[in-house]
Coordinates of C-alpha atoms in Angstrom, one line a residue:
X232 CA -39.5 259.9 1.9
X233 CA -35.8 260.5 1.6
X234 CA -33.3 260.6 4.3
X235 CA -30.1 261.2 2.5
X236 CA -29.1 264.7 4.0
X237 CA -30.3 263.9 7.5
X238 CA -28.2 260.9 7.4
X239 CA -25.1 262.7 6.2
X240 CA -25.6 265.4 8.7
X241 CA -26.0 263.0 11.6
X242 CA -23.1 260.6 10.6
X243 CA -20.7 263.5 10.2
X244 CA -21.8 265.2 13.3
X245 CA -21.0 261.8 15.3
X246 CA -18.0 260.9 13.4
X247 CA -16.2 264.0 14.5
X248 CA -16.1 263.0 17.9
X249 CA -13.3 261.0 18.8
X250 CA -14.7 257.6 20.6
X251 CA -11.7 255.2 20.1
X252 CA -11.9 252.7 22.9
X253 CA -8.9 251.7 24.8
X254 CA -8.4 248.1 26.0
X255 CA -5.5 249.1 28.3
X256 CA -7.9 251.3 30.5
X257 CA -10.2 249.3 32.9
X258 CA -12.9 252.1 33.5
X259 CA -16.2 251.9 31.6
X260 CA -16.2 253.8 29.2
X261 CA -12.7 253.3 28.7
X262 CA -12.4 256.7 27.0
X263 CA -14.0 260.1 27.7
X264 CA -15.1 260.7 24.0
X265 CA -17.5 257.9 24.3
X266 CA -19.2 259.6 27.2
X267 CA -19.1 262.8 25.2
X268 CA -21.0 261.2 22.3
X269 CA -23.4 259.3 24.8
X270 CA -24.5 262.8 26.2
X271 CA -24.9 264.3 22.8
X272 CA -27.1 261.5 21.9
X273 CA -29.2 261.9 25.1
X274 CA -29.9 265.6 24.3
X275 CA -30.6 264.6 20.6
X276 CA -33.1 261.7 21.6
X277 CA -35.0 264.2 24.0
X278 CA -35.2 266.8 21.2
X279 CA -36.6 264.3 18.5
X280 CA -39.3 263.2 21.3
X281 CA -38.1 260.1 22.7
X282 CA -39.3 259.1 26.0
X283 CA -37.7 257.5 29.3
X284 CA -34.3 258.8 27.9
X285 CA -31.6 257.6 30.5
X286 CA -28.0 257.5 30.7
X287 CA -26.0 255.4 33.4
X288 CA -22.5 256.4 34.9
X289 CA -21.0 254.0 32.4
X290 CA -22.3 255.7 29.2
X291 CA -25.1 253.3 28.7
X292 CA -27.8 255.1 27.0
X293 CA -31.6 253.9 26.6
X294 CA -34.9 255.4 25.4
X295 CA -38.2 254.5 24.4
X296 CA -40.7 254.9 21.7
X297 CA -44.1 254.3 23.1
X298 CA -46.4 252.0 21.4
X299 CA -49.3 253.6 19.4
X300 CA -51.1 250.5 18.6
X301 CA -53.8 248.5 20.6
X302 CA -52.3 245.3 19.6
X303 CA -50.1 243.2 21.9
X304 CA -46.5 243.6 20.2
X305 CA -43.4 242.3 21.5
X306 CA -41.0 245.1 22.9
X307 CA -38.0 245.0 20.4
X308 CA -34.9 247.2 20.6
X309 CA -32.3 248.7 18.3
X310 CA -28.6 248.8 19.3
X311 CA -25.3 250.2 18.3
X312 CA -22.1 250.9 19.9
X313 CA -20.4 254.2 20.7
X314 CA -16.8 253.4 20.2
X315 CA -14.6 252.9 17.2
X316 CA -11.9 250.4 16.7
X317 CA -8.4 250.5 18.1
X318 CA -6.7 249.7 14.7
X319 CA -6.4 253.0 13.5
X320 CA -7.0 256.6 15.3
X321 CA -10.4 258.1 15.5
X322 CA -9.0 261.6 16.3
X323 CA -9.8 264.3 14.0
X324 CA -12.0 262.3 11.5
X325 CA -12.8 264.3 8.5
X326 CA -15.5 262.6 6.4
X327 CA -15.2 263.3 2.6
X328 CA -18.3 263.2 0.6
X329 CA -18.6 261.9 -2.9
X330 CA -21.4 262.5 -4.7
X331 CA -22.6 260.0 -7.9
X332 CA -19.5 258.1 -7.4
X333 CA -18.4 257.4 -10.9
X334 CA -16.9 253.8 -10.3
X335 CA -13.1 254.6 -10.5
X336 CA -10.3 255.8 -8.1
X337 CA -11.2 258.0 -5.2
X338 CA -8.2 260.3 -4.1
X339 CA -8.5 260.3 -0.3
X340 CA -5.4 262.3 0.3
X341 CA -3.5 264.0 -2.6
X342 CA -0.6 265.0 -0.8
X343 CA 0.1 261.6 0.7
X344 CA -0.8 259.8 -2.3
X345 CA -3.7 257.7 -0.5
X346 CA -6.1 256.3 -3.1
X347 CA -9.3 254.1 -2.7
X348 CA -9.2 252.1 -5.7
X349 CA -11.2 249.3 -7.4
X350 CA -7.8 247.6 -8.2
X351 CA -7.6 246.8 -4.5
X352 CA -11.1 246.9 -3.4
X353 CA -13.0 245.0 -6.4
X354 CA -16.4 245.7 -4.7
X355 CA -16.3 249.4 -5.3
X356 CA -17.6 249.6 -9.0
X357 CA -20.8 248.2 -7.4
X358 CA -21.3 251.6 -5.7
X359 CA -21.4 253.4 -9.0
X360 CA -23.9 256.3 -8.7
X361 CA -24.1 256.3 -5.0
X362 CA -23.1 259.2 -2.6
X363 CA -20.2 257.8 -0.5
X364 CA -18.6 258.9 2.4
X365 CA -15.0 258.3 2.8
X366 CA -12.1 259.0 5.2
X367 CA -9.3 261.8 4.2
X368 CA -6.9 259.0 4.5
X369 CA -5.3 259.6 7.8
X370 CA -7.9 258.2 10.0
X371 CA -10.6 255.5 10.2
X372 CA -14.2 256.7 9.3
X373 CA -16.0 255.4 12.2
X374 CA -18.9 253.9 10.4
X375 CA -18.5 251.0 12.7
X376 CA -20.8 251.7 14.5
X377 CA -21.7 255.5 14.1
X378 CA -23.6 254.5 11.0
X379 CA -25.7 252.3 13.2
X380 CA -26.4 255.0 15.6
X381 CA -27.4 257.4 12.6
X382 CA -29.6 254.8 11.2
X383 CA -31.6 254.2 14.5
X384 CA -31.8 257.7 15.2
X385 CA -33.2 258.7 11.9
X386 CA -35.7 255.8 11.9
X387 CA -37.2 257.0 15.4
X388 CA -37.3 260.6 14.1
X389 CA -39.1 259.4 11.3
X390 CA -41.8 257.4 13.3
X391 CA -42.2 260.4 15.9
X392 CA -43.0 262.7 12.8
X393 CA -45.3 260.1 11.3
X394 CA -47.7 258.9 14.1
X395 CA -50.1 257.4 11.6
X396 CA -47.5 254.2 11.1
X397 CA -48.6 251.8 13.9
X398 CA -46.0 250.2 15.9
X399 CA -45.3 248.4 19.3
X400 CA -43.2 249.7 22.1
X401 CA -39.5 250.3 20.8
X402 CA -36.6 250.6 22.8
X403 CA -32.9 251.9 21.7
X404 CA -29.7 251.8 23.5
X405 CA -26.2 252.8 22.6
X406 CA -23.4 251.3 24.5
X407 CA -19.5 251.6 25.0
X408 CA -16.5 249.5 24.3
X409 CA -17.7 247.1 21.9
X410 CA -14.6 247.0 20.0
X411 CA -12.5 245.8 23.1
X412 CA -15.0 243.3 23.9
X413 CA -16.9 244.8 26.9
X414 CA -19.9 246.3 25.2
X415 CA -22.4 243.8 26.7
X416 CA -20.5 243.4 30.1
X417 CA -22.5 246.3 32.0
X418 CA -25.3 246.2 29.6
X419 CA -28.6 245.9 31.9
X420 CA -30.7 243.8 29.9
X421 CA -33.5 243.8 32.5
X422 CA -33.6 247.8 32.3
X423 CA -34.0 247.6 28.7
X424 CA -37.1 245.6 28.8
X425 CA -37.0 244.1 25.3
X426 CA -37.9 240.7 24.4
X427 CA -35.7 240.8 21.1
X428 CA -33.1 243.1 19.7
X429 CA -31.1 243.7 16.7
X430 CA -27.6 245.4 16.5
X431 CA -27.2 247.7 13.6
X432 CA -23.5 246.7 13.2
X433 CA -23.0 245.0 10.1
X434 CA -21.3 245.7 6.7
X435 CA -22.6 245.9 3.1
X436 CA -26.2 245.8 2.1
X437 CA -28.2 242.7 3.1
X438 CA -26.1 241.4 5.8
X439 CA -28.1 239.5 8.2
X440 CA -26.1 237.6 10.9
X441 CA -27.3 235.4 13.8
X442 CA -24.3 233.1 14.2
X443 CA -20.9 234.0 15.5
X444 CA -17.8 232.5 16.6
X445 CA -17.1 230.8 19.9
X446 CA -14.3 232.8 21.1
X447 CA -11.3 232.4 23.5
X448 CA -7.9 234.2 24.1
X449 CA -4.6 232.3 24.9
X450 CA -1.7 234.5 26.4
X451 CA 1.5 232.7 26.8
X452 CA 4.5 234.0 28.9
X453 CA 7.7 232.0 28.4
X454 CA 10.7 232.5 30.6
X455 CA 14.1 231.7 29.0
X456 CA 17.7 231.8 30.5
X457 CA 20.2 234.0 28.9
X458 CA 23.8 233.2 28.7
X459 CA 26.8 234.7 26.8
X460 CA 26.6 232.8 23.4
X461 CA 30.0 232.0 23.7
X462 CA 29.6 229.7 26.5
X463 CA 26.1 228.7 26.1
X464 CA 26.1 225.0 25.3
X465 CA 23.8 223.1 27.5
X466 CA 22.8 226.4 29.4
X467 CA 21.0 228.7 27.5
X468 CA 17.3 228.4 27.0
X469 CA 16.0 230.7 24.1
X470 CA 12.3 232.0 25.0
X471 CA 11.9 233.3 21.5
X472 CA 12.7 230.0 20.0
X473 CA 10.4 228.2 22.3
X474 CA 7.6 230.5 21.3
X475 CA 8.5 229.8 17.6
X476 CA 8.4 226.1 18.1
X477 CA 5.0 226.5 19.8
X478 CA 3.8 228.2 16.9
X479 CA 5.0 225.6 14.6
X480 CA 2.9 223.0 16.1
X481 CA -0.3 224.7 15.3
X482 CA -2.0 223.7 12.0
X483 CA -0.6 226.3 9.4
X484 CA -3.7 226.3 7.1
X485 CA -6.0 227.0 10.3
X486 CA -5.3 230.7 10.3
X487 CA -7.5 233.7 9.5
X488 CA -5.7 234.4 6.1
X489 CA -6.4 230.7 5.2
X490 CA -10.2 230.5 6.4
X491 CA -13.4 231.5 5.6
X492 CA -17.3 230.6 6.2
X493 CA -17.7 228.3 9.1
X494 CA -14.0 227.5 9.4
X495 CA -12.3 228.1 12.7
X496 CA -8.8 229.4 13.2
X497 CA -5.8 230.0 15.7
X498 CA -4.6 233.7 15.2
X499 CA -1.2 234.9 16.4
X500 CA -2.1 238.4 17.5
X501 CA 1.1 239.3 19.1
X502 CA 4.5 238.1 19.5
X503 CA 7.2 240.0 21.2
X504 CA 10.4 238.7 23.1
X505 CA 13.9 237.9 23.2
X506 CA 16.1 235.2 24.6
X507 CA 15.2 235.9 28.2
X508 CA 11.4 236.2 27.7
X509 CA 8.7 235.9 25.1
X510 CA 5.0 236.6 25.1
X511 CA 2.4 235.3 22.6
X512 CA -1.0 236.4 22.4
X513 CA -3.7 234.0 20.4
X514 CA -7.2 234.2 19.4
X515 CA -9.0 230.8 19.2
X516 CA -12.2 230.8 17.2
X517 CA -14.6 228.1 16.0
X518 CA -18.4 228.1 15.3
X519 CA -18.9 224.5 16.5
X520 CA -18.9 224.0 20.2
X521 CA -17.3 220.8 20.3
X522 CA -14.6 221.9 17.7
X523 CA -14.0 224.9 19.8
X524 CA -13.4 222.8 23.0
X525 CA -11.1 220.6 21.0
X526 CA -9.2 223.6 19.8
X527 CA -8.6 224.8 23.4
X528 CA -7.7 221.2 24.6
X529 CA -5.2 221.0 21.6
X530 CA -3.5 224.3 22.6
X531 CA -3.3 223.2 26.2
X532 CA -1.7 219.9 25.1
X533 CA 0.9 221.8 23.0
X534 CA 1.9 224.1 26.0
X535 CA 2.1 220.8 28.3
X536 CA 4.2 219.2 25.8
X537 CA 6.7 222.0 25.8
X538 CA 6.5 222.4 29.5
X539 CA 7.6 218.8 29.9
X540 CA 10.5 219.7 27.6
X541 CA 11.7 222.8 29.0
X542 CA 10.1 223.0 32.5
X543 CA 6.6 223.6 33.3
X544 CA 7.6 226.9 35.5
X545 CA 9.0 228.4 32.4
X546 CA 5.8 228.4 30.1
X547 CA 2.7 230.0 31.8
X548 CA -0.9 229.7 29.6
X549 CA -3.8 231.9 30.5
X550 CA -7.0 230.7 28.5
X551 CA -10.1 232.6 28.7
X552 CA -13.4 232.2 27.0
X553 CA -14.6 235.5 25.6
X554 CA -18.0 234.9 24.1
X555 CA -20.1 232.1 22.5
X556 CA -22.0 231.5 19.2
X557 CA -25.1 233.4 19.5
X558 CA -26.9 230.9 17.2
X559 CA -27.4 228.6 19.9
X560 CA -29.7 231.1 21.7
X561 CA -31.3 232.7 18.6
X562 CA -32.4 229.3 16.9
X563 CA -35.1 228.7 19.4
X564 CA -36.6 232.1 18.3
X565 CA -35.6 232.1 14.8
X566 CA -38.6 234.1 13.7
X567 CA -36.8 237.1 14.6
X568 CA -34.3 236.4 11.9
X569 CA -37.1 235.6 9.4
X570 CA -38.9 238.7 10.2
X571 CA -35.7 240.6 9.5
X572 CA -35.3 238.8 6.1
X573 CA -38.8 239.2 5.0
X574 CA -38.3 243.0 5.8
X575 CA -35.3 243.4 3.5
X576 CA -37.2 241.2 0.8
X577 CA -40.2 243.3 1.1
X578 CA -37.7 246.3 0.3
X579 CA -36.1 244.5 -2.6
X580 CA -32.9 243.8 -0.6
X581 CA -31.2 240.6 -1.2
X582 CA -30.5 239.1 2.3
X583 CA -27.0 237.8 2.9
X584 CA -27.3 235.4 5.6
X585 CA -23.9 234.5 6.8
X586 CA -22.1 233.7 10.2
X587 CA -20.2 236.7 11.7
X588 CA -16.4 236.0 11.5
X589 CA -16.2 237.9 14.7
X590 CA -18.6 239.0 17.5
X591 CA -20.9 241.7 18.1
X592 CA -22.4 242.6 21.4
X593 CA -25.4 240.3 20.3
X594 CA -23.0 237.4 20.9
X595 CA -22.8 238.3 24.7
X596 CA -26.4 239.6 24.9
X597 CA -28.2 236.7 23.6
X598 CA -26.5 234.7 26.5
X599 CA -27.7 237.2 28.8
X600 CA -31.3 236.5 27.7
X601 CA -31.7 238.9 24.8
X602 CA -31.8 237.3 21.3
X603 CA -29.9 239.8 19.2
X604 CA -29.0 239.2 15.5
X605 CA -27.2 241.7 13.5
X606 CA -28.2 243.9 10.5
X607 CA -26.0 245.7 7.8
X608 CA -25.3 249.4 8.0
X609 CA -24.1 249.9 4.3
X610 CA -20.3 250.1 5.0
X611 CA -17.0 248.4 3.9
X612 CA -13.3 248.2 4.8
X613 CA -14.0 248.7 8.4
X614 CA -11.3 249.8 11.1
X615 CA -8.9 251.4 8.6
X616 CA -8.2 254.6 6.2
X617 CA -9.9 252.7 3.3
X618 CA -13.3 252.6 5.2
X619 CA -16.3 254.0 3.3
X620 CA -20.1 253.9 3.5
X621 CA -22.7 254.2 1.0
X622 CA -25.4 256.9 2.2
X623 CA -27.8 255.1 -0.3
X624 CA -27.5 252.0 1.7
X625 CA -27.6 253.8 4.9
X626 CA -31.1 255.0 3.7
X627 CA -32.1 251.2 2.8
X628 CA -30.8 250.4 6.6
X629 CA -33.4 252.9 7.9
X630 CA -36.0 251.6 5.9
X631 CA -35.2 248.0 7.0
X632 CA -35.8 249.2 10.6
X633 CA -38.9 250.6 9.8
X634 CA -40.1 247.6 8.0
X635 CA -39.3 245.2 10.7
X636 CA -41.2 247.6 13.3
X637 CA -44.2 247.4 10.9
X638 CA -44.1 243.5 10.5
X639 CA -44.0 243.2 14.2
X640 CA -47.3 245.3 14.5
X641 CA -48.7 243.6 11.5
X642 CA -48.0 240.1 12.8
X643 CA -49.1 240.6 16.5

């Protein structure tokens, strides 16, 4: 069996739909393109023979592949998100196909001089001989997570075409607004009716993730007092300088650019201001729950200290938890990770079990009662113009889905 052309056709079709989400819009889905793709998937799910195909008013798509075995197999689900990241435009995506990649530079856009080069991306030569899909240098590609959608759809179509392959009941779901942290907010776990799920939302071949950050956001608003600099002594309060003073109190080494693995951080995501007003936005991240709480408390202590110095009415902090480490909920059912690992090993894929230095829908879904590890899709450099995906590894992702499904049936 080979899925290469089927994967290319599906992916390119999905990639051309602009589904970039928008955090500033409160509606769900946050952008109309996501509903457009959702409705396309509803039609396709029906056309390939999936059952119980539904879509709600928020663009959450669900469907069923009925069991064809007499065994009592747990219902499992495979999930992917409709939206693409906000970091770069997802409009007018024009995927470029590179067959039998030679391991050297890939010219993404000759006119603009944009090149995907091993000199900058040393993982590239490892894809020598693969069929790669890239951007044209002016947009992101959208493999995060249209590759996941593609792989799930392709796996379901294959199982429908091959009823001799025994499996339990399988559910699939595609949801909006993951990239802006809302993908699980309106996700009806009860309606999905699965015991366990897997997001197809990872990166390079072999990624298998079941731990994520504990995450919080910290937004600070600082009110200064502007006075003519010639007569400002003992009068002016410079909001931007208070903001810089605040940032200087954070450990410089505990930032994204200096951390890896299980190390947490404070990330200054936005800084804008002048003398009169300054605004800062931070991401606070840690894998360990106690360390996470300590980070938040430390941040609050800094704000309190500056409030005492300059006036508590001048510095306002909004601190919100965003999601938690899904490992806490997956650990009691670790066998679902073990099955995914076994599936990869059966296919000759080396599992890369590592924490997600971020979050997926699985982070929130696991805390809503649906343990949800994350599996590779086969791409790299997500969210930007240098994004690419290996069709060869997409095919291995499809085979991983099929092998997981087979293992659940065999072990029942």
